[in-house]
Short mmCIF file of N, CA, C and O in Angstrom, two decimals:
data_model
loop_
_atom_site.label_atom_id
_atom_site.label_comp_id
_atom_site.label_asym_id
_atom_site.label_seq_id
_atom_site.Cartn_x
_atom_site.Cartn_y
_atom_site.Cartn_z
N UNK A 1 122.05 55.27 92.33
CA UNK A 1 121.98 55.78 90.97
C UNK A 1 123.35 56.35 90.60
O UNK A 1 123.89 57.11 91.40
N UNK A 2 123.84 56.09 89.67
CA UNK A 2 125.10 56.57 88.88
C UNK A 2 125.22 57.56 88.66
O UNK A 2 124.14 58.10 88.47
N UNK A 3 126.60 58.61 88.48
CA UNK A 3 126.25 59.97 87.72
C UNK A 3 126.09 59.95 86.45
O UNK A 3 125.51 60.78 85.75
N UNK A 4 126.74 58.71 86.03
CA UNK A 4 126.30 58.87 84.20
C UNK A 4 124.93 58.61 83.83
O UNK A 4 124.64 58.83 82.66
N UNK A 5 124.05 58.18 84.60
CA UNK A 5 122.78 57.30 84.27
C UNK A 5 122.21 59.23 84.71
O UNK A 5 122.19 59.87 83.66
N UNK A 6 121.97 59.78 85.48
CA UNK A 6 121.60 61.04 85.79
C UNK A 6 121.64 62.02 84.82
O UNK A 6 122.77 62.51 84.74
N UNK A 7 120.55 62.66 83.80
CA UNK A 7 120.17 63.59 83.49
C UNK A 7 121.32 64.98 83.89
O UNK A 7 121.56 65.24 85.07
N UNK A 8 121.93 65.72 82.82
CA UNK A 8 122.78 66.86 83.25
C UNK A 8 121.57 68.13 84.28
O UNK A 8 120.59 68.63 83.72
N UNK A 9 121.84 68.35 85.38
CA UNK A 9 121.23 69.65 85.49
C UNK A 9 121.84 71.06 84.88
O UNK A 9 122.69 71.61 85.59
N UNK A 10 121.51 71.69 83.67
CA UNK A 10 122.07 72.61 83.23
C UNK A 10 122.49 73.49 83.89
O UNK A 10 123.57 74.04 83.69
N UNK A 11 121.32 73.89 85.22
CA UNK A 11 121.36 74.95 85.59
C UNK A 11 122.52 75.29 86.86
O UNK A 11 123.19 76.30 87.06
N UNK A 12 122.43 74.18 87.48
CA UNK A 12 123.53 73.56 88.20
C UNK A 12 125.15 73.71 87.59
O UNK A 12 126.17 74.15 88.12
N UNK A 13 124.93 73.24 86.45
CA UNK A 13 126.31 73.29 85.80
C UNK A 13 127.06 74.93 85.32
O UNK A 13 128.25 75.24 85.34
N UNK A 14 125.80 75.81 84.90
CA UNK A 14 125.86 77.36 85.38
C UNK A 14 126.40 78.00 86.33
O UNK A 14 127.15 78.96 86.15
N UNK A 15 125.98 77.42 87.75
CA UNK A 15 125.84 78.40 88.56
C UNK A 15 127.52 77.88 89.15
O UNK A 15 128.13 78.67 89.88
N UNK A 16 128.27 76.30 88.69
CA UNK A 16 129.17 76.23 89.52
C UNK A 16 130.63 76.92 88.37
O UNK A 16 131.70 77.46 88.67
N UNK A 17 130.00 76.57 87.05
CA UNK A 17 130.92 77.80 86.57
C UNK A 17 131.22 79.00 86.85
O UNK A 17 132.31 79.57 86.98
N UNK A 18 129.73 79.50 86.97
CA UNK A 18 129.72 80.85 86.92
C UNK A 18 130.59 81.18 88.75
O UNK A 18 130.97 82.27 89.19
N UNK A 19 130.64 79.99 89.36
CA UNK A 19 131.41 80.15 90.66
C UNK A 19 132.91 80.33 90.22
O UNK A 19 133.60 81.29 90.58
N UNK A 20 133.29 79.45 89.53
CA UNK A 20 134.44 79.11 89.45
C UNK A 20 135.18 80.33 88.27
O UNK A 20 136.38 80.33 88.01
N UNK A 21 134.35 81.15 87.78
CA UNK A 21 134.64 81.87 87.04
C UNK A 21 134.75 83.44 88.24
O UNK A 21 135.08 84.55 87.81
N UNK A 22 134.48 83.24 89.32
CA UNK A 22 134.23 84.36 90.41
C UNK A 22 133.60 85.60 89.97
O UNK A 22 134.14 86.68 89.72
N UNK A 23 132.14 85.19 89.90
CA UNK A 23 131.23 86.07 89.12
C UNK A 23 130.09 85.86 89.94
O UNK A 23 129.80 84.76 90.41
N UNK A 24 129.47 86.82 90.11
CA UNK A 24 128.23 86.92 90.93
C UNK A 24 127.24 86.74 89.57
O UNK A 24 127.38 86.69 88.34
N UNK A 25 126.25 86.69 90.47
CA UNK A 25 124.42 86.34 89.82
C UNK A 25 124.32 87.83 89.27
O UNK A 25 124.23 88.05 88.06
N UNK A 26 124.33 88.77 90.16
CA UNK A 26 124.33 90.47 89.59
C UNK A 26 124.92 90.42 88.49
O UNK A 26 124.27 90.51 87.44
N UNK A 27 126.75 90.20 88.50
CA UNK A 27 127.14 90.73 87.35
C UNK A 27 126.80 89.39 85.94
O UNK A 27 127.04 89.69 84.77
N UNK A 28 126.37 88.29 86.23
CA UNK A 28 125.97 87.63 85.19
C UNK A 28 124.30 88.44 84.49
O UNK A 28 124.05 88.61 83.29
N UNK A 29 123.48 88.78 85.57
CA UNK A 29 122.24 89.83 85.15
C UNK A 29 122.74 90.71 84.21
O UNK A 29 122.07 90.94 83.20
N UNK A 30 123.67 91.18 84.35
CA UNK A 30 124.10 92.23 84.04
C UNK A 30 124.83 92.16 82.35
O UNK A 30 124.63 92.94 81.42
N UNK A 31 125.64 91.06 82.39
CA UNK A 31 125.40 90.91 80.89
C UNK A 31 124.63 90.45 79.86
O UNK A 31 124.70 90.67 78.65
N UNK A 32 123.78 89.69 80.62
CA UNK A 32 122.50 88.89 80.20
C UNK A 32 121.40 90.07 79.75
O UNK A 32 120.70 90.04 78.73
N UNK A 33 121.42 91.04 80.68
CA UNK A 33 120.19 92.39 80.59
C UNK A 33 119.18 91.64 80.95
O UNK A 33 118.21 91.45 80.21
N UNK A 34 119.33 91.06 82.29
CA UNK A 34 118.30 90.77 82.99
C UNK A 34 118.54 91.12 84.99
O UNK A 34 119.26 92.00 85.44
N UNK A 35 117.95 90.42 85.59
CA UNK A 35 118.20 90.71 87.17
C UNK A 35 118.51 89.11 87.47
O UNK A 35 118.49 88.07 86.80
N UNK A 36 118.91 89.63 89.28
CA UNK A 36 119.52 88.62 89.41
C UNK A 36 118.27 87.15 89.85
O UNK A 36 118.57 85.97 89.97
N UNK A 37 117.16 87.67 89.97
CA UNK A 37 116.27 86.73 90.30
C UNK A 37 116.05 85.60 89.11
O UNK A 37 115.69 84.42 89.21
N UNK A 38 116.41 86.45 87.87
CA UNK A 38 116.23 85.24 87.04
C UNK A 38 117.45 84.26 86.73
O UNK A 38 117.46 83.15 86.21
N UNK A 39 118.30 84.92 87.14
CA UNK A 39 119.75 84.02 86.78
C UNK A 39 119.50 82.85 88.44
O UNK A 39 119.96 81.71 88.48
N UNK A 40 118.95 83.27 89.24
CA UNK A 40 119.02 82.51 90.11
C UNK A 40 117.88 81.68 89.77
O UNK A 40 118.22 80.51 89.97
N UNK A 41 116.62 81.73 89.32
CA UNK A 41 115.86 80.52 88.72
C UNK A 41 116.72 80.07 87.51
O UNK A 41 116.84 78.85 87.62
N UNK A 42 117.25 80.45 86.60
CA UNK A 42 117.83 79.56 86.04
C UNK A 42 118.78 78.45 86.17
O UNK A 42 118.82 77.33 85.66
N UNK A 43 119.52 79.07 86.96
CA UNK A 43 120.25 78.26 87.78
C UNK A 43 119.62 77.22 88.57
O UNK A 43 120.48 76.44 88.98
N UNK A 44 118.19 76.85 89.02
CA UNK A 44 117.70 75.93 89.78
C UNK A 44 116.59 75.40 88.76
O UNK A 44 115.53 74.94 89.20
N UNK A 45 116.90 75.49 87.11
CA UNK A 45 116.48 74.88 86.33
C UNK A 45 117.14 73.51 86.07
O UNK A 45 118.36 73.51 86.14
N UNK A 46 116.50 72.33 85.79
CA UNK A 46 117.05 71.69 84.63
C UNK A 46 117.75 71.74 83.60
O UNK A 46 118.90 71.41 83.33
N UNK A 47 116.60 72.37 82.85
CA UNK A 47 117.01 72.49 80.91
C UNK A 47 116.74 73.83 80.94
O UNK A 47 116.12 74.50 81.76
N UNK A 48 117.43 74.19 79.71
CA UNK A 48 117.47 75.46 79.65
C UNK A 48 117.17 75.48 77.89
O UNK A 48 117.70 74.60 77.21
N UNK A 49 116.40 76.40 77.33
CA UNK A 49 116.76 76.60 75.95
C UNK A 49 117.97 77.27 75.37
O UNK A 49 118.62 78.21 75.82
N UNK A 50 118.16 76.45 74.11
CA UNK A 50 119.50 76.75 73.25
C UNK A 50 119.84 78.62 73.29
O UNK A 50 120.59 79.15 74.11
N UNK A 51 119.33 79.12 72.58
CA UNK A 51 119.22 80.32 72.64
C UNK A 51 119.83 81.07 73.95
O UNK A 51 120.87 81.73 73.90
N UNK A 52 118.99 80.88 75.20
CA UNK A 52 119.60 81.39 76.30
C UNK A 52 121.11 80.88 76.71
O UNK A 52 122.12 81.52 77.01
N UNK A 53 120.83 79.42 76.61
CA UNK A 53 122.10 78.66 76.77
C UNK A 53 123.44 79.29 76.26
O UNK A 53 124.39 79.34 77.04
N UNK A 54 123.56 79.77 74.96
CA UNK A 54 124.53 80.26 74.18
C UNK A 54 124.80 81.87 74.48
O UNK A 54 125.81 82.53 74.27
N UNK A 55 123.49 82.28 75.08
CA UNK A 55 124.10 83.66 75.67
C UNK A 55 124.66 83.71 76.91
O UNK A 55 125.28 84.69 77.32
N UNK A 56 124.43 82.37 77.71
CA UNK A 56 125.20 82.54 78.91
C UNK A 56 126.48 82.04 78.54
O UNK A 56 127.55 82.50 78.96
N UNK A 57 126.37 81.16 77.82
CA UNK A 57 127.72 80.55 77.69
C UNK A 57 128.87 81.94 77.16
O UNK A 57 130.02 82.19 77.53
N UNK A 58 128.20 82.48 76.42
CA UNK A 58 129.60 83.54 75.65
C UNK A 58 129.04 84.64 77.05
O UNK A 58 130.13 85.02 77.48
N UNK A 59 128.23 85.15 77.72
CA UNK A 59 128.84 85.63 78.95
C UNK A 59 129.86 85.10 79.92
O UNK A 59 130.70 85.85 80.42
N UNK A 60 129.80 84.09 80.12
CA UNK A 60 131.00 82.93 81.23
C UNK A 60 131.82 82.99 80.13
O UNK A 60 132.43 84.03 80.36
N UNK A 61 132.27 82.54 78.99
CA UNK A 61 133.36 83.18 78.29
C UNK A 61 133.56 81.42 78.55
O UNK A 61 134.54 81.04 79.19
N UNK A 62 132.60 80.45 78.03
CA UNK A 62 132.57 79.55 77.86
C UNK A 62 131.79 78.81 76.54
O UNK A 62 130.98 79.54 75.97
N UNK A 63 131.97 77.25 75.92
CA UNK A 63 130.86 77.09 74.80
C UNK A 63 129.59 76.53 75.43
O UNK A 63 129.45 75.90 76.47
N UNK A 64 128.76 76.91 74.58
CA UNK A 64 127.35 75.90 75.02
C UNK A 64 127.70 74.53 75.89
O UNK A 64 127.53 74.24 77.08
N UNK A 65 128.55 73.49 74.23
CA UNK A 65 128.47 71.89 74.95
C UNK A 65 129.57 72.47 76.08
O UNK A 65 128.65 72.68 76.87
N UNK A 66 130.46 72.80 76.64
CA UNK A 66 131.24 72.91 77.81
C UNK A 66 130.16 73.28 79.08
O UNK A 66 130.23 72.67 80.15
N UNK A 67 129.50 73.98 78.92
CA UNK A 67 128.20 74.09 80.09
C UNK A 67 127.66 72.25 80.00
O UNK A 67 127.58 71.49 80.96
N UNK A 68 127.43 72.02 78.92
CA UNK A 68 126.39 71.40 78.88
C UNK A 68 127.41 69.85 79.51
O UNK A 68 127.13 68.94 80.30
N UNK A 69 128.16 70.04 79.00
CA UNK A 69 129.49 68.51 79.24
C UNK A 69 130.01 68.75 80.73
O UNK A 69 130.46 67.75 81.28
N UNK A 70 130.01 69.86 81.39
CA UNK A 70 130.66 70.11 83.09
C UNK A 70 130.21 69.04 83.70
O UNK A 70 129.15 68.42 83.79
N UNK A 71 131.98 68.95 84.38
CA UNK A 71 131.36 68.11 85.89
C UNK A 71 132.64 68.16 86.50
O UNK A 71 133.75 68.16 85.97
N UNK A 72 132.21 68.23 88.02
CA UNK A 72 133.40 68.53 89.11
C UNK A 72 134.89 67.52 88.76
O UNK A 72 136.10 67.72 88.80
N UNK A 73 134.15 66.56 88.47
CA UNK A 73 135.61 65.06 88.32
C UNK A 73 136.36 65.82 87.41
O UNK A 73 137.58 65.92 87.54
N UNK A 74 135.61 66.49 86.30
CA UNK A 74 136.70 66.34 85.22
C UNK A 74 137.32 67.20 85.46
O UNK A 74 138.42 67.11 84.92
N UNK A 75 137.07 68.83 86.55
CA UNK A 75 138.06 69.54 86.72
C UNK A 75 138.93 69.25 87.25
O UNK A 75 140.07 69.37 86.80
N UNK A 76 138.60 68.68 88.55
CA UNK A 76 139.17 67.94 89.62
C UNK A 76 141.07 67.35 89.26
O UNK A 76 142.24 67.47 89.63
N UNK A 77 139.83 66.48 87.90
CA UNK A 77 140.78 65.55 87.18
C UNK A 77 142.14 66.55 86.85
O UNK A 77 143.16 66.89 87.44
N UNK A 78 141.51 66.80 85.58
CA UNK A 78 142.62 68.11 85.04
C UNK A 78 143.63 68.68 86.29
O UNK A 78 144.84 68.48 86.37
N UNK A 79 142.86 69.38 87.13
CA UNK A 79 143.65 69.73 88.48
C UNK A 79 144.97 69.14 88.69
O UNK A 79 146.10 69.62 88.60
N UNK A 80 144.46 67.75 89.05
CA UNK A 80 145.69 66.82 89.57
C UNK A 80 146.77 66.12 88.30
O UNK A 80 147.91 65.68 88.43
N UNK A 81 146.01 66.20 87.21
CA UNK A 81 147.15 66.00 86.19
C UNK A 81 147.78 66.75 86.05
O UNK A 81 148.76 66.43 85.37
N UNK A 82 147.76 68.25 86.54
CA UNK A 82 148.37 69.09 85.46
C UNK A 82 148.92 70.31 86.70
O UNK A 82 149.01 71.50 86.37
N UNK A 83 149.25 69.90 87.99
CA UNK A 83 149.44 69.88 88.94
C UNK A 83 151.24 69.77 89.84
O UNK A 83 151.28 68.86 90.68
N UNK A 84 152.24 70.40 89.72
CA UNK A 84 153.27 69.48 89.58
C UNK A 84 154.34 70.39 90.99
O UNK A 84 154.89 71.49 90.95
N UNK A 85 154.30 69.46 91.96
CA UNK A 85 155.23 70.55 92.99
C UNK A 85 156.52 68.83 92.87
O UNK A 85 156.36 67.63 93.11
N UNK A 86 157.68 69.70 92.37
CA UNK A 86 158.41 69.22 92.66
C UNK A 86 159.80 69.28 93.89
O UNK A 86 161.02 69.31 93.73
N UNK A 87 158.97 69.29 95.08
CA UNK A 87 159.81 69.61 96.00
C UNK A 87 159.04 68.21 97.00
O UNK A 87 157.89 68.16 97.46
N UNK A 88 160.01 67.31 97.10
CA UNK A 88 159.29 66.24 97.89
C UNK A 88 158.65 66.65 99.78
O UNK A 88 158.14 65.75 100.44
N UNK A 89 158.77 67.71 100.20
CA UNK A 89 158.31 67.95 101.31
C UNK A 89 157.17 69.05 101.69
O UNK A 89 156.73 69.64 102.68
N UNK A 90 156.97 68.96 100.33
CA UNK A 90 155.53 69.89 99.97
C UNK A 90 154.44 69.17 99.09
O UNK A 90 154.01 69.83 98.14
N UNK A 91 153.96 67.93 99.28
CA UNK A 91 153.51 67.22 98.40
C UNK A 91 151.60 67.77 98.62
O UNK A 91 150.75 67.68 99.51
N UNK A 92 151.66 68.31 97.34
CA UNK A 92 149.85 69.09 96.74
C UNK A 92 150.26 70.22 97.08
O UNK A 92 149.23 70.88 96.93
N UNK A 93 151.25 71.14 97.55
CA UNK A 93 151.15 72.33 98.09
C UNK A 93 152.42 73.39 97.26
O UNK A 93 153.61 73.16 97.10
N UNK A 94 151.75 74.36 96.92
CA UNK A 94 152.76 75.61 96.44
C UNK A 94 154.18 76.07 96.90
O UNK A 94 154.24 77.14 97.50
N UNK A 95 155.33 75.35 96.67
CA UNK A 95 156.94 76.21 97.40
C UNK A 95 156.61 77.49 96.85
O UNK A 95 156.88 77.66 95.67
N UNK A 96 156.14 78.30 97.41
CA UNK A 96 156.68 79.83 97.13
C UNK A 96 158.44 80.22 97.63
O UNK A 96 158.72 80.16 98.83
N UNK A 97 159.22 80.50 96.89
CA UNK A 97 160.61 81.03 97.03
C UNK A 97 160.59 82.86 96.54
O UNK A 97 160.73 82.97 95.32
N UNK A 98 160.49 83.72 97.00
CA UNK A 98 160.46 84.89 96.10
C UNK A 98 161.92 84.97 95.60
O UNK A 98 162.85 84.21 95.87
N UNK A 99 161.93 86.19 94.71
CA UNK A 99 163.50 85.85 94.16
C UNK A 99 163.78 87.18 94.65
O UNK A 99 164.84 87.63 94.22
N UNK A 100 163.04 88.07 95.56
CA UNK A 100 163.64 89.33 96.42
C UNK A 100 163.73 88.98 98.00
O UNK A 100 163.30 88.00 98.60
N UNK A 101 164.55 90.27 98.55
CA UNK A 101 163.93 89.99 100.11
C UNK A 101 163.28 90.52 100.45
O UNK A 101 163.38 91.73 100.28
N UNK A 102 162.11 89.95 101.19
CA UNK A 102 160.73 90.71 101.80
C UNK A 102 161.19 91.95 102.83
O UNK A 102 160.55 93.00 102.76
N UNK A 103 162.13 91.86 103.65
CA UNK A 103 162.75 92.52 104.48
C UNK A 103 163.14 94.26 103.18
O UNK A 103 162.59 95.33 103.42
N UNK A 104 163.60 94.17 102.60
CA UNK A 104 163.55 95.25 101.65
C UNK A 104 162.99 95.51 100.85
O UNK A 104 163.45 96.32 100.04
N UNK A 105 161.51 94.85 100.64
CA UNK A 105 160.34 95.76 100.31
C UNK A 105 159.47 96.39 101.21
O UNK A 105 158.70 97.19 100.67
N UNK A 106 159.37 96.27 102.42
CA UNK A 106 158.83 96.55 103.87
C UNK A 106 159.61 98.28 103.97
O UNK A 106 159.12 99.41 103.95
N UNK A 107 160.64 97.89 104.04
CA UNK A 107 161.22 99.27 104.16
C UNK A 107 161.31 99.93 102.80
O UNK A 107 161.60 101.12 102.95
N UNK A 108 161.21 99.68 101.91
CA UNK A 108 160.96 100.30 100.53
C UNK A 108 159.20 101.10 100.82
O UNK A 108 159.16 102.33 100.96
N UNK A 109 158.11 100.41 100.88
CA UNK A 109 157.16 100.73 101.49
C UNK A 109 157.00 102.15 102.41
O UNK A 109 156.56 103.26 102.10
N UNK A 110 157.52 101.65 103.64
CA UNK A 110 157.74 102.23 105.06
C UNK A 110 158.53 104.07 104.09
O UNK A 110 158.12 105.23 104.16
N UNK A 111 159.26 103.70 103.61
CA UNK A 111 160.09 104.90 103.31
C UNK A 111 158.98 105.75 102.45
O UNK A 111 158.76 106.91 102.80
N UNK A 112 158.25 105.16 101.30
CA UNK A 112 157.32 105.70 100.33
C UNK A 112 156.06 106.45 101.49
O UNK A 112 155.67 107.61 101.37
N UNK A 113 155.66 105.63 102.40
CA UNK A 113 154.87 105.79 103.38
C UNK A 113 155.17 107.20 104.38
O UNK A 113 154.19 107.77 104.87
N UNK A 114 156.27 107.60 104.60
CA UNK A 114 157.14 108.47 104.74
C UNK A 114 157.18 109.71 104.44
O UNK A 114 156.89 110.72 105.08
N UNK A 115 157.69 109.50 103.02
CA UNK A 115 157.77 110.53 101.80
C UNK A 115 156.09 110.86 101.46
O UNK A 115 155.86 111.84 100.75
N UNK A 116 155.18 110.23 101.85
CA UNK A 116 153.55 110.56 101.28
C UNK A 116 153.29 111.82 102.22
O UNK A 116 152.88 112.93 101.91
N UNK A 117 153.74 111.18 103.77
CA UNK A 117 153.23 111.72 105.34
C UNK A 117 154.37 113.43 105.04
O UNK A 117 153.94 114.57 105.23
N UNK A 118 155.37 113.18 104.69
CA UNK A 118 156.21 114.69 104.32
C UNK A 118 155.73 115.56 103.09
O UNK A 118 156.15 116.71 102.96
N UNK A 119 155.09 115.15 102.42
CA UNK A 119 154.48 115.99 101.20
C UNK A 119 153.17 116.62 101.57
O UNK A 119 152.75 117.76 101.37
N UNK A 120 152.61 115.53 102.20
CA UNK A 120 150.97 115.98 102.92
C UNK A 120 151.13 117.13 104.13
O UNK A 120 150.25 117.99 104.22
N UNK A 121 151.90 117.12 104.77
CA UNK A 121 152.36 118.08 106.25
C UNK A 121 153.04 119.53 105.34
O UNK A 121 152.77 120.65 105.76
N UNK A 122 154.00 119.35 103.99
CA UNK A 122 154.26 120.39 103.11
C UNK A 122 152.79 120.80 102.70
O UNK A 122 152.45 121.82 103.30
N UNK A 123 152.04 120.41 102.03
CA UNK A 123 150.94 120.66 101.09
C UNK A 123 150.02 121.05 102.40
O UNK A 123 149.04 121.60 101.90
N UNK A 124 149.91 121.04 103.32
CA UNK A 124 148.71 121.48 104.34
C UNK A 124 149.46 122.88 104.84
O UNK A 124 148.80 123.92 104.88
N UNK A 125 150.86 122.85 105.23
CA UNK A 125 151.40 124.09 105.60
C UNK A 125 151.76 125.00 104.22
O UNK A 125 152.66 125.79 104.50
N UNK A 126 151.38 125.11 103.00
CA UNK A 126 151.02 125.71 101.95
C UNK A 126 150.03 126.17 102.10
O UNK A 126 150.00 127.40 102.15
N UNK A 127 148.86 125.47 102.24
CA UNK A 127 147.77 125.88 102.33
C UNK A 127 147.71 126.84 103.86
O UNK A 127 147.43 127.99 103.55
N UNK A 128 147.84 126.74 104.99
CA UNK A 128 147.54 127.72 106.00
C UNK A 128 148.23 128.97 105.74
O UNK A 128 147.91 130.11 106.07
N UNK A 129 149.61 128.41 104.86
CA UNK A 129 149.73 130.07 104.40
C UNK A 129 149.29 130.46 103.45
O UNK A 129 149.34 131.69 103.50
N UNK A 130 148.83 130.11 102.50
CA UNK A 130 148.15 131.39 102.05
C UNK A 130 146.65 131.67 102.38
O UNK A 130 145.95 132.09 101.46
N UNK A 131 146.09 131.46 103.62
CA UNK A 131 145.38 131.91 104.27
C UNK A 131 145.40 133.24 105.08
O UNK A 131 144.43 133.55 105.77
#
């Protein structure tokens, strides 16, 4: 069977947004003003009515037909079009270059880390004196 010949599962198409949006079932309950048991049957619905449909959708901070039109290819798709490492010995993968040296934020750190541990040892020997 084809995926185009296949019926959308709405609810399906919900729950992988609502993944990809890094949102739990709770906090979708939560704008919905419901619990999470029902976002999780909805999610293992089919069809869903319009009405609800459009309140999840402007919770995911998505439209109705975009729930209703999802599918992995087309992100996928998008992904790899729009995708671009131009460094031929990193091919699909991120060159990170920072434009500082890591070596002198470590000790930038370390020193702040320092200065916290010398204020706290001041601020505790304040306090025993005026005890």
């Amino acid at each position: 069977m084809s995926t185009l010949s296949r019926p959308k599962h709405i609810g399906r198409n919900i729950s992988r947004i609502r993944e990809l949006r890094d949102m739990k079932q709770e906090a979708l309950a939560q704008a919905l003003g419901t619990n999470q048991q029902a976002i999780s049957a909805m999610e293992n619905s089919e069809t869903i009515d319009e009405e609800k449909l459009t309140a999840v959708a402007k919770a995911l901070g998505v439209t109705a037909e975009g729930i209703k039109n999802y599918s992995d290819e087309n992100i996928l798709s998008i992904i790899n079009n729009t995708f671009n490492s131009h460094d031929s010995s990193t091919l699909n993968a991120v060159n990170f270059q920072p434009t500082f040296n890591p070596l002198d934020k470590i000790v930038e750190l370390y020193e702040r880390l320092v200065q916290a541990e010398k204020d706290k040892v001041e601020y505790l020997e304040k306090i025993a004196k005026g005890k």
